[in-house]
Amino acid sequence: MAKKVLMLAGDFVEDYEVMVPYQALLSLGVQVDVVAPGKKSGDIIATAVHDFVGYQTYSETKGHNFVINKTFTDVQVTDYQGLYVCGGRSPEYIRLNQDVLEHVRYFFLQDLPIAAICHGIQVLTSANVLSGRKLTAYPTIGPDITLAGGQYMEVPADQAYVDSNLVTSPAWPGHPAILKEFYKLLGITIS
């Protein structure tokens, strides 16, 4: 039976942080349902490209459009074996949706595989699921992790941190690391 992963996104999700894991998981035969609050299957979300070009923080330009492939209100979390929370700007507002938070809590309570990258960790902090957990994120989210009862682990941007069923990475350069660990958590082996 093919694995099914629920992917949380929204307008101005980081382009790479939705496109790369979505396509990588599909290439392994994983069914990936990408959802956004207020969106239905076939709706488009805008993505953003974040990059460092000499400022104190990243710059933002518009990325590709991404087509949502599952209606948010049709999600039955019991259908999924894993959760992937994308980064970018969308986490700052999708975390205000109570159904998003309930979906996240379900995966933590069931001890199912969870991957979150960059600002996606904002969704986890708002879901109140980080007490006693160790994880990484984009550095500006470190204080949020601490306030949510977790322990922020500073790792290079191209790395990931695993704590039980949770794998996190600071930013899109960490895709090889976070995906490798997420595959393991899902029980996927590549030979």
Short mmCIF file of C-alpha atoms in Angstrom, two decimals:
data_model
loop_
_atom_site.label_atom_id
_atom_site.label_comp_id
_atom_site.label_asym_id
_atom_site.label_seq_id
_atom_site.Cartn_x
_atom_site.Cartn_y
_atom_site.Cartn_z
CA MET A 1 0.00 0.00 0.00
CA ALA A 2 1.35 3.42 -0.97
CA LYS A 3 2.15 5.86 1.83
CA LYS A 4 0.07 9.03 2.08
CA VAL A 5 1.47 12.30 3.36
CA LEU A 6 -0.47 15.43 4.22
CA MET A 7 1.41 18.62 3.28
CA LEU A 8 0.41 21.96 4.84
CA ALA A 9 0.94 25.09 2.76
CA GLY A 10 -0.68 28.41 1.87
CA ASP A 11 -0.13 31.55 -0.15
CA PHE A 12 3.51 32.64 -0.20
CA VAL A 13 4.84 29.32 1.00
CA GLU A 14 8.57 29.19 0.15
CA ASP A 15 8.74 27.95 -3.47
CA TYR A 16 11.44 25.32 -2.89
CA GLU A 17 9.91 24.24 0.43
CA VAL A 18 6.73 23.06 -1.25
CA MET A 19 7.98 22.09 -4.72
CA VAL A 20 11.04 20.04 -3.77
CA PRO A 21 9.53 17.80 -1.07
CA TYR A 22 6.30 17.40 -3.05
CA GLN A 23 8.11 16.21 -6.17
CA ALA A 24 10.68 14.15 -4.25
CA LEU A 25 7.98 12.26 -2.33
CA LEU A 26 5.98 11.69 -5.53
CA SER A 27 9.07 10.22 -7.19
CA LEU A 28 9.07 7.49 -4.52
CA GLY A 29 5.43 6.63 -5.05
CA VAL A 30 4.15 8.53 -2.01
CA GLN A 31 0.73 10.14 -2.42
CA VAL A 32 1.08 13.75 -1.28
CA ASP A 33 -2.04 15.79 -0.62
CA VAL A 34 -1.15 19.49 -0.47
CA VAL A 35 -3.75 21.54 1.37
CA ALA A 36 -4.25 25.15 2.44
CA PRO A 37 -7.00 26.54 4.66
CA GLY A 38 -9.73 28.14 2.57
CA LYS A 39 -8.55 26.42 -0.62
CA LYS A 40 -10.02 23.58 -2.60
CA SER A 41 -8.54 21.11 -5.06
CA GLY A 42 -7.52 22.94 -8.22
CA ASP A 43 -7.03 26.32 -6.52
CA ILE A 44 -3.70 28.07 -6.97
CA ILE A 45 -1.43 29.34 -4.22
CA ALA A 46 1.37 31.80 -4.85
CA THR A 47 4.86 30.87 -3.72
CA ALA A 48 7.74 33.10 -2.67
CA VAL A 49 11.46 32.76 -3.31
CA HIS A 50 13.61 33.70 -0.33
CA ASP A 51 17.30 34.31 -0.83
CA PHE A 52 20.20 36.10 0.81
CA VAL A 53 21.52 38.98 -1.28
CA GLY A 54 23.43 41.10 1.23
CA TYR A 55 20.72 42.31 3.60
CA GLN A 56 20.34 41.47 7.30
CA THR A 57 17.61 39.02 6.36
CA TYR A 58 16.40 37.28 3.23
CA SER A 59 14.75 39.06 0.33
CA GLU A 60 11.50 37.88 -1.19
CA THR A 61 10.35 37.64 -4.79
CA LYS A 62 7.32 35.88 -6.25
CA GLY A 63 7.88 32.27 -7.20
CA HIS A 64 5.88 29.76 -9.22
CA ASN A 65 2.19 29.16 -8.78
CA PHE A 66 1.35 25.84 -7.13
CA VAL A 67 -1.90 23.95 -7.64
CA ILE A 68 -3.56 22.62 -4.48
CA ASN A 69 -4.55 18.98 -5.05
CA LYS A 70 -6.86 18.36 -2.08
CA THR A 71 -9.70 20.43 -0.64
CA PHE A 72 -8.76 21.45 2.91
CA THR A 73 -12.19 20.69 4.36
CA ASP A 74 -12.07 17.15 2.90
CA VAL A 75 -9.00 16.13 4.92
CA GLN A 76 -9.40 13.09 7.15
CA VAL A 77 -6.14 12.92 9.09
CA THR A 78 -6.60 9.20 9.76
CA ASP A 79 -5.94 8.61 6.03
CA TYR A 80 -2.30 9.71 6.34
CA GLN A 81 0.91 8.11 7.55
CA GLY A 82 2.90 11.35 7.72
CA LEU A 83 2.77 15.15 7.88
CA TYR A 84 4.99 17.67 6.10
CA VAL A 85 4.81 21.34 7.15
CA CYS A 86 6.24 23.74 4.56
CA GLY A 87 7.96 27.01 5.36
CA GLY A 88 7.88 30.51 3.92
CA ARG A 89 5.35 33.11 4.97
CA SER A 90 2.28 30.87 4.97
CA PRO A 91 2.96 29.34 8.42
CA GLU A 92 2.53 32.72 10.11
CA TYR A 93 -1.15 32.80 9.12
CA ILE A 94 -2.18 29.15 8.58
CA ARG A 95 -1.28 28.59 12.24
CA LEU A 96 -4.26 30.76 13.12
CA ASN A 97 -6.61 28.12 11.70
CA GLN A 98 -7.86 25.78 14.44
CA ASP A 99 -8.28 22.85 12.03
CA VAL A 100 -4.62 23.15 11.01
CA LEU A 101 -3.62 22.99 14.67
CA GLU A 102 -5.87 19.99 15.31
CA HIS A 103 -4.38 18.19 12.30
CA VAL A 104 -0.86 18.80 13.67
CA ARG A 105 -1.83 17.62 17.15
CA TYR A 106 -3.23 14.39 15.70
CA PHE A 107 0.12 13.46 14.12
CA PHE A 108 1.98 14.19 17.37
CA LEU A 109 -0.52 12.26 19.51
CA GLN A 110 -0.36 9.26 17.15
CA ASP A 111 3.48 9.42 17.06
CA LEU A 112 3.41 9.53 13.25
CA PRO A 113 6.27 10.88 11.10
CA ILE A 114 6.38 14.67 10.95
CA ALA A 115 8.70 16.89 8.94
CA ALA A 116 8.78 20.68 9.27
CA ILE A 117 11.15 23.12 7.64
CA CYS A 118 12.18 26.73 8.19
CA HIS A 119 9.21 28.85 9.32
CA GLY A 120 6.93 25.80 9.18
CA ILE A 121 7.88 25.29 12.81
CA GLN A 122 5.64 28.30 13.64
CA VAL A 123 2.69 25.97 13.03
CA LEU A 124 4.11 23.50 15.57
CA THR A 125 4.67 26.20 18.20
CA SER A 126 1.06 27.36 17.85
CA ALA A 127 -0.21 23.78 18.08
CA ASN A 128 1.42 23.53 21.53
CA VAL A 129 3.16 20.22 20.75
CA LEU A 130 6.81 21.06 21.42
CA SER A 131 7.11 20.68 25.18
CA GLY A 132 10.26 18.66 25.87
CA ARG A 133 11.10 18.28 22.16
CA LYS A 134 14.41 19.15 20.49
CA LEU A 135 14.25 20.68 17.02
CA THR A 136 15.70 23.20 14.66
CA ALA A 137 14.17 25.93 12.49
CA TYR A 138 15.09 29.13 10.75
CA PRO A 139 17.08 30.94 13.51
CA THR A 140 14.48 33.68 14.04
CA ILE A 141 12.03 30.95 15.13
CA GLY A 142 14.40 29.76 17.89
CA PRO A 143 12.82 32.01 20.56
CA ASP A 144 9.35 30.75 19.59
CA ILE A 145 10.49 27.15 20.10
CA THR A 146 11.82 28.03 23.55
CA LEU A 147 8.59 29.83 24.51
CA ALA A 148 6.63 26.76 23.35
CA GLY A 149 8.62 24.54 25.72
CA GLY A 150 10.98 23.03 23.16
CA GLN A 151 14.73 23.17 22.87
CA TYR A 152 16.08 25.01 19.82
CA MET A 153 19.00 23.18 18.24
CA GLU A 154 21.23 25.35 16.07
CA VAL A 155 22.38 23.34 13.05
CA PRO A 156 23.75 24.44 9.65
CA ALA A 157 21.14 25.30 7.00
CA ASP A 158 21.96 22.17 5.01
CA GLN A 159 21.34 19.80 7.92
CA ALA A 160 18.34 18.31 9.73
CA TYR A 161 17.63 17.40 13.33
CA VAL A 162 15.69 14.27 14.35
CA ASP A 163 13.86 13.87 17.66
CA SER A 164 11.85 10.66 17.69
CA ASN A 165 9.06 11.06 15.07
CA LEU A 166 9.96 14.69 14.26
CA VAL A 167 12.53 15.84 11.72
CA THR A 168 13.23 19.54 11.17
CA SER A 169 15.60 21.64 9.09
CA PRO A 170 16.45 25.36 9.16
CA ALA A 171 15.89 26.08 5.44
CA TRP A 172 15.69 24.72 1.90
CA PRO A 173 19.41 23.90 1.62
CA GLY A 174 18.55 21.10 4.09
CA HIS A 175 16.24 19.25 1.69
CA PRO A 176 18.58 16.28 1.17
CA ALA A 177 18.97 15.87 4.94
CA ILE A 178 15.34 16.37 6.00
CA LEU A 179 13.97 14.21 3.18
CA LYS A 180 16.44 11.40 3.90
CA GLU A 181 15.33 11.33 7.54
CA PHE A 182 11.63 11.70 6.69
CA TYR A 183 11.89 8.71 4.34
CA LYS A 184 13.32 6.67 7.22
CA LEU A 185 10.51 7.74 9.54
CA LEU A 186 7.96 6.73 6.89
CA GLY A 187 9.65 3.32 6.55
CA ILE A 188 10.78 3.99 2.98
CA THR A 189 14.08 2.42 1.99
CA ILE A 190 15.94 3.24 -1.18
CA SER A 191 18.31 0.64 -2.51
#
